[in-house]
Structure formats: structure tokens, C-alpha cells
Amino acid sequence: MKYYLVCYDIREPKRWKKCFRLVKGYGERIQYSVFQCYLSERAMAQLRWELAKILSKEDSLLIAPIYAPDQNKIIQWNMSAEWSPDRERFKTL
């Protein structure tokens, strides 16, 4: 399991809402359309598959892995600085 930074820019409000609900079930929101997700390889593959069904060609998506040695290099301002894998995660339906 490892952390991923998931960022998206969705042009249409209905698709944005679907994407928001989906990603919220996989991780924690840290900015408007930016999430930190602690996922296994399988969960990441599932998230990507589900996002592919929602997104259109005009939308943008960025998924960046954050490796454990680099977690202490993350710079945050006025945000929770905790990147702990111990929190419970669930998928919102």
C-alpha cells in the first residue's frame, strides 16, 4: 500500500459530483479537487477503472504516487500535516 495524490479538473458539474463522490470513498480531501489516498495496487486499479467510466476527453486527471521516504518532504500550509495510513477508509456509494 502507498499514498497517491489524486487531482482532477472536471468541466461538467454532474461529472464533477460523480468524480468527487467516487474519490472521496477512496481517500481524504485536502483541497477542492485534490485528494490523498492510501491504496493497494488493486484499489488503485479499481479507482482508475471507475474514473475512466466517468471522465470525458475534456476533463483532466492526475494521479501521482508518493513514496514513503518522500512523505516527510511534503510541504503543507494551513492544512493537517498528518499522512497516516492508520485511518479507516471506506467507499461511498
Short mmCIF file of N, CA and C in Angstrom, two decimals:
data_model
loop_
_atom_site.label_atom_id
_atom_site.label_comp_id
_atom_site.label_asym_id
_atom_site.label_seq_id
_atom_site.Cartn_x
_atom_site.Cartn_y
_atom_site.Cartn_z
N MET A 1 0.85 -1.18 0.00
CA MET A 1 0.00 0.00 0.00
C MET A 1 0.89 1.23 0.00
N LYS A 2 0.41 2.27 -0.69
CA LYS A 2 1.14 3.53 -0.70
C LYS A 2 0.17 4.68 -0.93
N TYR A 3 0.70 5.88 -0.67
CA TYR A 3 -0.09 7.09 -0.87
C TYR A 3 -0.07 7.51 -2.33
N TYR A 4 -1.18 8.09 -2.74
CA TYR A 4 -1.31 8.70 -4.05
C TYR A 4 -1.94 10.07 -3.87
N LEU A 5 -1.52 11.01 -4.68
CA LEU A 5 -2.15 12.30 -4.76
C LEU A 5 -3.03 12.27 -6.00
N VAL A 6 -4.33 12.47 -5.83
CA VAL A 6 -5.29 12.41 -6.93
C VAL A 6 -5.87 13.81 -7.13
N CYS A 7 -5.68 14.36 -8.31
CA CYS A 7 -6.16 15.71 -8.65
C CYS A 7 -6.96 15.63 -9.94
N TYR A 8 -8.03 16.38 -10.01
CA TYR A 8 -8.82 16.37 -11.24
C TYR A 8 -9.42 17.74 -11.52
N ASP A 9 -9.71 17.98 -12.78
CA ASP A 9 -10.38 19.19 -13.25
C ASP A 9 -11.49 18.71 -14.18
N ILE A 10 -12.70 18.74 -13.68
CA ILE A 10 -13.86 18.23 -14.41
C ILE A 10 -14.68 19.42 -14.91
N ARG A 11 -14.99 19.43 -16.18
CA ARG A 11 -15.66 20.58 -16.80
C ARG A 11 -17.17 20.65 -16.54
N GLU A 12 -17.81 19.53 -16.35
CA GLU A 12 -19.27 19.49 -16.22
C GLU A 12 -19.65 19.16 -14.79
N PRO A 13 -20.55 19.94 -14.17
CA PRO A 13 -20.89 19.74 -12.75
C PRO A 13 -21.39 18.34 -12.37
N LYS A 14 -22.18 17.69 -13.23
CA LYS A 14 -22.66 16.34 -12.90
C LYS A 14 -21.50 15.34 -12.83
N ARG A 15 -20.60 15.43 -13.80
CA ARG A 15 -19.43 14.54 -13.78
C ARG A 15 -18.53 14.86 -12.60
N TRP A 16 -18.38 16.16 -12.28
CA TRP A 16 -17.54 16.55 -11.14
C TRP A 16 -18.10 15.92 -9.86
N LYS A 17 -19.41 15.99 -9.69
CA LYS A 17 -20.03 15.45 -8.48
C LYS A 17 -19.82 13.93 -8.39
N LYS A 18 -19.97 13.22 -9.50
CA LYS A 18 -19.74 11.78 -9.51
C LYS A 18 -18.29 11.46 -9.16
N CYS A 19 -17.39 12.22 -9.76
CA CYS A 19 -15.96 12.00 -9.51
C CYS A 19 -15.63 12.30 -8.05
N PHE A 20 -16.15 13.40 -7.53
CA PHE A 20 -15.92 13.76 -6.13
C PHE A 20 -16.38 12.66 -5.19
N ARG A 21 -17.60 12.18 -5.39
CA ARG A 21 -18.13 11.11 -4.52
C ARG A 21 -17.29 9.84 -4.61
N LEU A 22 -16.87 9.51 -5.81
CA LEU A 22 -16.06 8.31 -6.01
C LEU A 22 -14.72 8.42 -5.28
N VAL A 23 -13.97 9.49 -5.54
CA VAL A 23 -12.64 9.63 -4.95
C VAL A 23 -12.73 9.83 -3.44
N LYS A 24 -13.77 10.48 -2.96
CA LYS A 24 -13.97 10.66 -1.52
C LYS A 24 -14.05 9.32 -0.80
N GLY A 25 -14.59 8.32 -1.47
CA GLY A 25 -14.67 6.99 -0.89
C GLY A 25 -13.33 6.27 -0.82
N TYR A 26 -12.34 6.77 -1.53
CA TYR A 26 -11.02 6.14 -1.56
C TYR A 26 -9.98 6.89 -0.73
N GLY A 27 -10.26 8.15 -0.38
CA GLY A 27 -9.24 8.92 0.32
C GLY A 27 -9.80 10.13 1.03
N GLU A 28 -8.90 11.02 1.38
CA GLU A 28 -9.24 12.21 2.16
C GLU A 28 -9.03 13.46 1.30
N ARG A 29 -10.02 14.32 1.30
CA ARG A 29 -9.93 15.56 0.53
C ARG A 29 -8.99 16.52 1.24
N ILE A 30 -8.02 17.07 0.48
CA ILE A 30 -7.11 18.05 1.07
C ILE A 30 -7.26 19.42 0.43
N GLN A 31 -7.84 19.50 -0.75
CA GLN A 31 -8.22 20.75 -1.38
C GLN A 31 -9.44 20.48 -2.24
N TYR A 32 -9.92 21.49 -2.95
CA TYR A 32 -11.19 21.40 -3.68
C TYR A 32 -11.29 20.13 -4.53
N SER A 33 -10.36 19.88 -5.39
CA SER A 33 -10.37 18.67 -6.24
C SER A 33 -9.05 17.91 -6.10
N VAL A 34 -8.53 17.88 -4.88
CA VAL A 34 -7.26 17.20 -4.60
C VAL A 34 -7.47 16.28 -3.39
N PHE A 35 -7.07 15.01 -3.55
CA PHE A 35 -7.24 14.02 -2.50
C PHE A 35 -5.94 13.29 -2.23
N GLN A 36 -5.76 12.87 -0.98
CA GLN A 36 -4.68 11.94 -0.64
C GLN A 36 -5.35 10.59 -0.40
N CYS A 37 -4.84 9.58 -1.06
CA CYS A 37 -5.42 8.24 -0.97
C CYS A 37 -4.33 7.24 -0.60
N TYR A 38 -4.60 6.40 0.36
CA TYR A 38 -3.69 5.33 0.78
C TYR A 38 -4.27 4.03 0.25
N LEU A 39 -3.70 3.51 -0.84
CA LEU A 39 -4.33 2.41 -1.57
C LEU A 39 -3.36 1.29 -1.90
N SER A 40 -3.94 0.11 -2.02
CA SER A 40 -3.19 -1.03 -2.55
C SER A 40 -3.16 -0.91 -4.07
N GLU A 41 -2.37 -1.73 -4.72
CA GLU A 41 -2.31 -1.74 -6.19
C GLU A 41 -3.69 -2.06 -6.77
N ARG A 42 -4.36 -3.01 -6.13
CA ARG A 42 -5.68 -3.43 -6.61
C ARG A 42 -6.70 -2.30 -6.47
N ALA A 43 -6.70 -1.61 -5.32
CA ALA A 43 -7.63 -0.49 -5.10
C ALA A 43 -7.35 0.64 -6.09
N MET A 44 -6.07 0.89 -6.37
CA MET A 44 -5.72 1.93 -7.35
C MET A 44 -6.22 1.56 -8.73
N ALA A 45 -6.09 0.31 -9.11
CA ALA A 45 -6.59 -0.15 -10.41
C ALA A 45 -8.10 0.01 -10.48
N GLN A 46 -8.80 -0.32 -9.40
CA GLN A 46 -10.25 -0.18 -9.35
C GLN A 46 -10.65 1.29 -9.47
N LEU A 47 -9.96 2.18 -8.75
CA LEU A 47 -10.25 3.61 -8.83
C LEU A 47 -10.05 4.12 -10.26
N ARG A 48 -8.95 3.76 -10.88
CA ARG A 48 -8.69 4.20 -12.25
C ARG A 48 -9.76 3.69 -13.21
N TRP A 49 -10.19 2.46 -13.04
CA TRP A 49 -11.22 1.88 -13.89
C TRP A 49 -12.54 2.63 -13.74
N GLU A 50 -12.91 2.93 -12.48
CA GLU A 50 -14.16 3.64 -12.22
C GLU A 50 -14.09 5.09 -12.73
N LEU A 51 -12.93 5.74 -12.58
CA LEU A 51 -12.78 7.10 -13.09
C LEU A 51 -12.87 7.14 -14.60
N ALA A 52 -12.33 6.15 -15.27
CA ALA A 52 -12.37 6.09 -16.73
C ALA A 52 -13.80 6.06 -17.25
N LYS A 53 -14.71 5.47 -16.48
CA LYS A 53 -16.12 5.43 -16.88
C LYS A 53 -16.79 6.79 -16.73
N ILE A 54 -16.29 7.65 -15.86
CA ILE A 54 -16.91 8.95 -15.58
C ILE A 54 -16.34 10.06 -16.45
N LEU A 55 -15.02 10.10 -16.60
CA LEU A 55 -14.35 11.23 -17.25
C LEU A 55 -14.57 11.26 -18.76
N SER A 56 -14.54 12.48 -19.30
CA SER A 56 -14.62 12.64 -20.75
C SER A 56 -13.30 13.22 -21.25
N LYS A 57 -13.18 13.40 -22.55
CA LYS A 57 -11.93 13.89 -23.14
C LYS A 57 -11.58 15.30 -22.70
N GLU A 58 -12.56 16.10 -22.33
CA GLU A 58 -12.30 17.48 -21.92
C GLU A 58 -11.85 17.60 -20.46
N ASP A 59 -11.94 16.52 -19.69
CA ASP A 59 -11.54 16.52 -18.28
C ASP A 59 -10.06 16.19 -18.12
N SER A 60 -9.51 16.58 -16.97
CA SER A 60 -8.10 16.30 -16.66
C SER A 60 -8.01 15.51 -15.36
N LEU A 61 -7.05 14.60 -15.30
CA LEU A 61 -6.83 13.78 -14.11
C LEU A 61 -5.33 13.60 -13.92
N LEU A 62 -4.90 13.71 -12.67
CA LEU A 62 -3.51 13.46 -12.32
C LEU A 62 -3.50 12.54 -11.11
N ILE A 63 -2.79 11.43 -11.21
CA ILE A 63 -2.59 10.52 -10.08
C ILE A 63 -1.09 10.37 -9.92
N ALA A 64 -0.58 10.82 -8.77
CA ALA A 64 0.87 10.79 -8.53
C ALA A 64 1.16 9.95 -7.30
N PRO A 65 2.00 8.91 -7.42
CA PRO A 65 2.37 8.13 -6.25
C PRO A 65 3.31 8.94 -5.35
N ILE A 66 3.15 8.76 -4.06
CA ILE A 66 4.03 9.40 -3.08
C ILE A 66 4.69 8.28 -2.30
N TYR A 67 5.97 8.11 -2.50
CA TYR A 67 6.71 7.03 -1.86
C TYR A 67 7.03 7.39 -0.42
N ALA A 68 7.04 6.38 0.45
CA ALA A 68 7.22 6.57 1.89
C ALA A 68 8.40 7.48 2.25
N PRO A 69 9.58 7.33 1.64
CA PRO A 69 10.70 8.21 2.01
C PRO A 69 10.44 9.69 1.71
N ASP A 70 9.50 9.95 0.79
CA ASP A 70 9.22 11.33 0.41
C ASP A 70 8.09 11.98 1.20
N GLN A 71 7.40 11.22 2.04
CA GLN A 71 6.27 11.77 2.78
C GLN A 71 6.70 12.90 3.72
N ASN A 72 7.90 12.81 4.28
CA ASN A 72 8.34 13.87 5.19
C ASN A 72 8.83 15.10 4.44
N LYS A 73 8.86 15.05 3.11
CA LYS A 73 9.27 16.19 2.29
C LYS A 73 8.08 17.00 1.77
N ILE A 74 6.88 16.55 2.08
CA ILE A 74 5.68 17.24 1.61
C ILE A 74 5.52 18.54 2.40
N ILE A 75 5.35 19.62 1.68
CA ILE A 75 5.18 20.93 2.30
C ILE A 75 3.71 21.27 2.30
N GLN A 76 3.17 21.57 3.49
CA GLN A 76 1.77 21.94 3.62
C GLN A 76 1.66 23.23 4.41
N TRP A 77 0.70 24.05 4.05
CA TRP A 77 0.47 25.31 4.72
C TRP A 77 -1.00 25.38 5.11
N ASN A 78 -1.27 25.62 6.39
CA ASN A 78 -2.63 25.71 6.92
C ASN A 78 -3.46 24.46 6.63
N MET A 79 -2.83 23.32 6.72
CA MET A 79 -3.51 22.04 6.48
C MET A 79 -3.03 21.03 7.50
N SER A 80 -3.80 19.98 7.65
CA SER A 80 -3.37 18.88 8.50
C SER A 80 -2.11 18.27 7.91
N ALA A 81 -1.09 18.13 8.73
CA ALA A 81 0.19 17.61 8.24
C ALA A 81 0.30 16.10 8.41
N GLU A 82 -0.79 15.45 8.77
CA GLU A 82 -0.75 14.02 9.05
C GLU A 82 -1.03 13.21 7.79
N TRP A 83 -0.10 12.37 7.40
CA TRP A 83 -0.27 11.43 6.30
C TRP A 83 -0.14 10.04 6.91
N SER A 84 -1.12 9.67 7.71
CA SER A 84 -1.06 8.41 8.44
C SER A 84 -1.92 7.34 7.77
N PRO A 85 -1.37 6.18 7.52
CA PRO A 85 -2.14 5.10 6.91
C PRO A 85 -3.08 4.40 7.88
N ASP A 86 -3.09 4.81 9.14
CA ASP A 86 -3.88 4.12 10.15
C ASP A 86 -5.37 4.46 10.14
N ARG A 87 -5.77 5.50 9.41
CA ARG A 87 -7.17 5.89 9.40
C ARG A 87 -8.01 4.92 8.60
N GLU A 88 -9.26 4.72 9.03
CA GLU A 88 -10.19 3.84 8.33
C GLU A 88 -10.58 4.46 7.00
N ARG A 89 -10.67 3.67 5.97
CA ARG A 89 -11.10 4.12 4.66
C ARG A 89 -12.33 3.32 4.26
N PHE A 90 -13.22 3.96 3.55
CA PHE A 90 -14.41 3.27 3.06
C PHE A 90 -14.80 3.88 1.73
N LYS A 91 -15.61 3.17 1.01
CA LYS A 91 -16.08 3.64 -0.28
C LYS A 91 -17.51 4.14 -0.15
N THR A 92 -17.77 5.37 -0.57
CA THR A 92 -19.09 5.96 -0.53
C THR A 92 -19.86 5.53 -1.77
N LEU A 93 -21.05 5.03 -1.59
CA LEU A 93 -21.86 4.61 -2.75
C LEU A 93 -22.89 5.66 -3.10
#
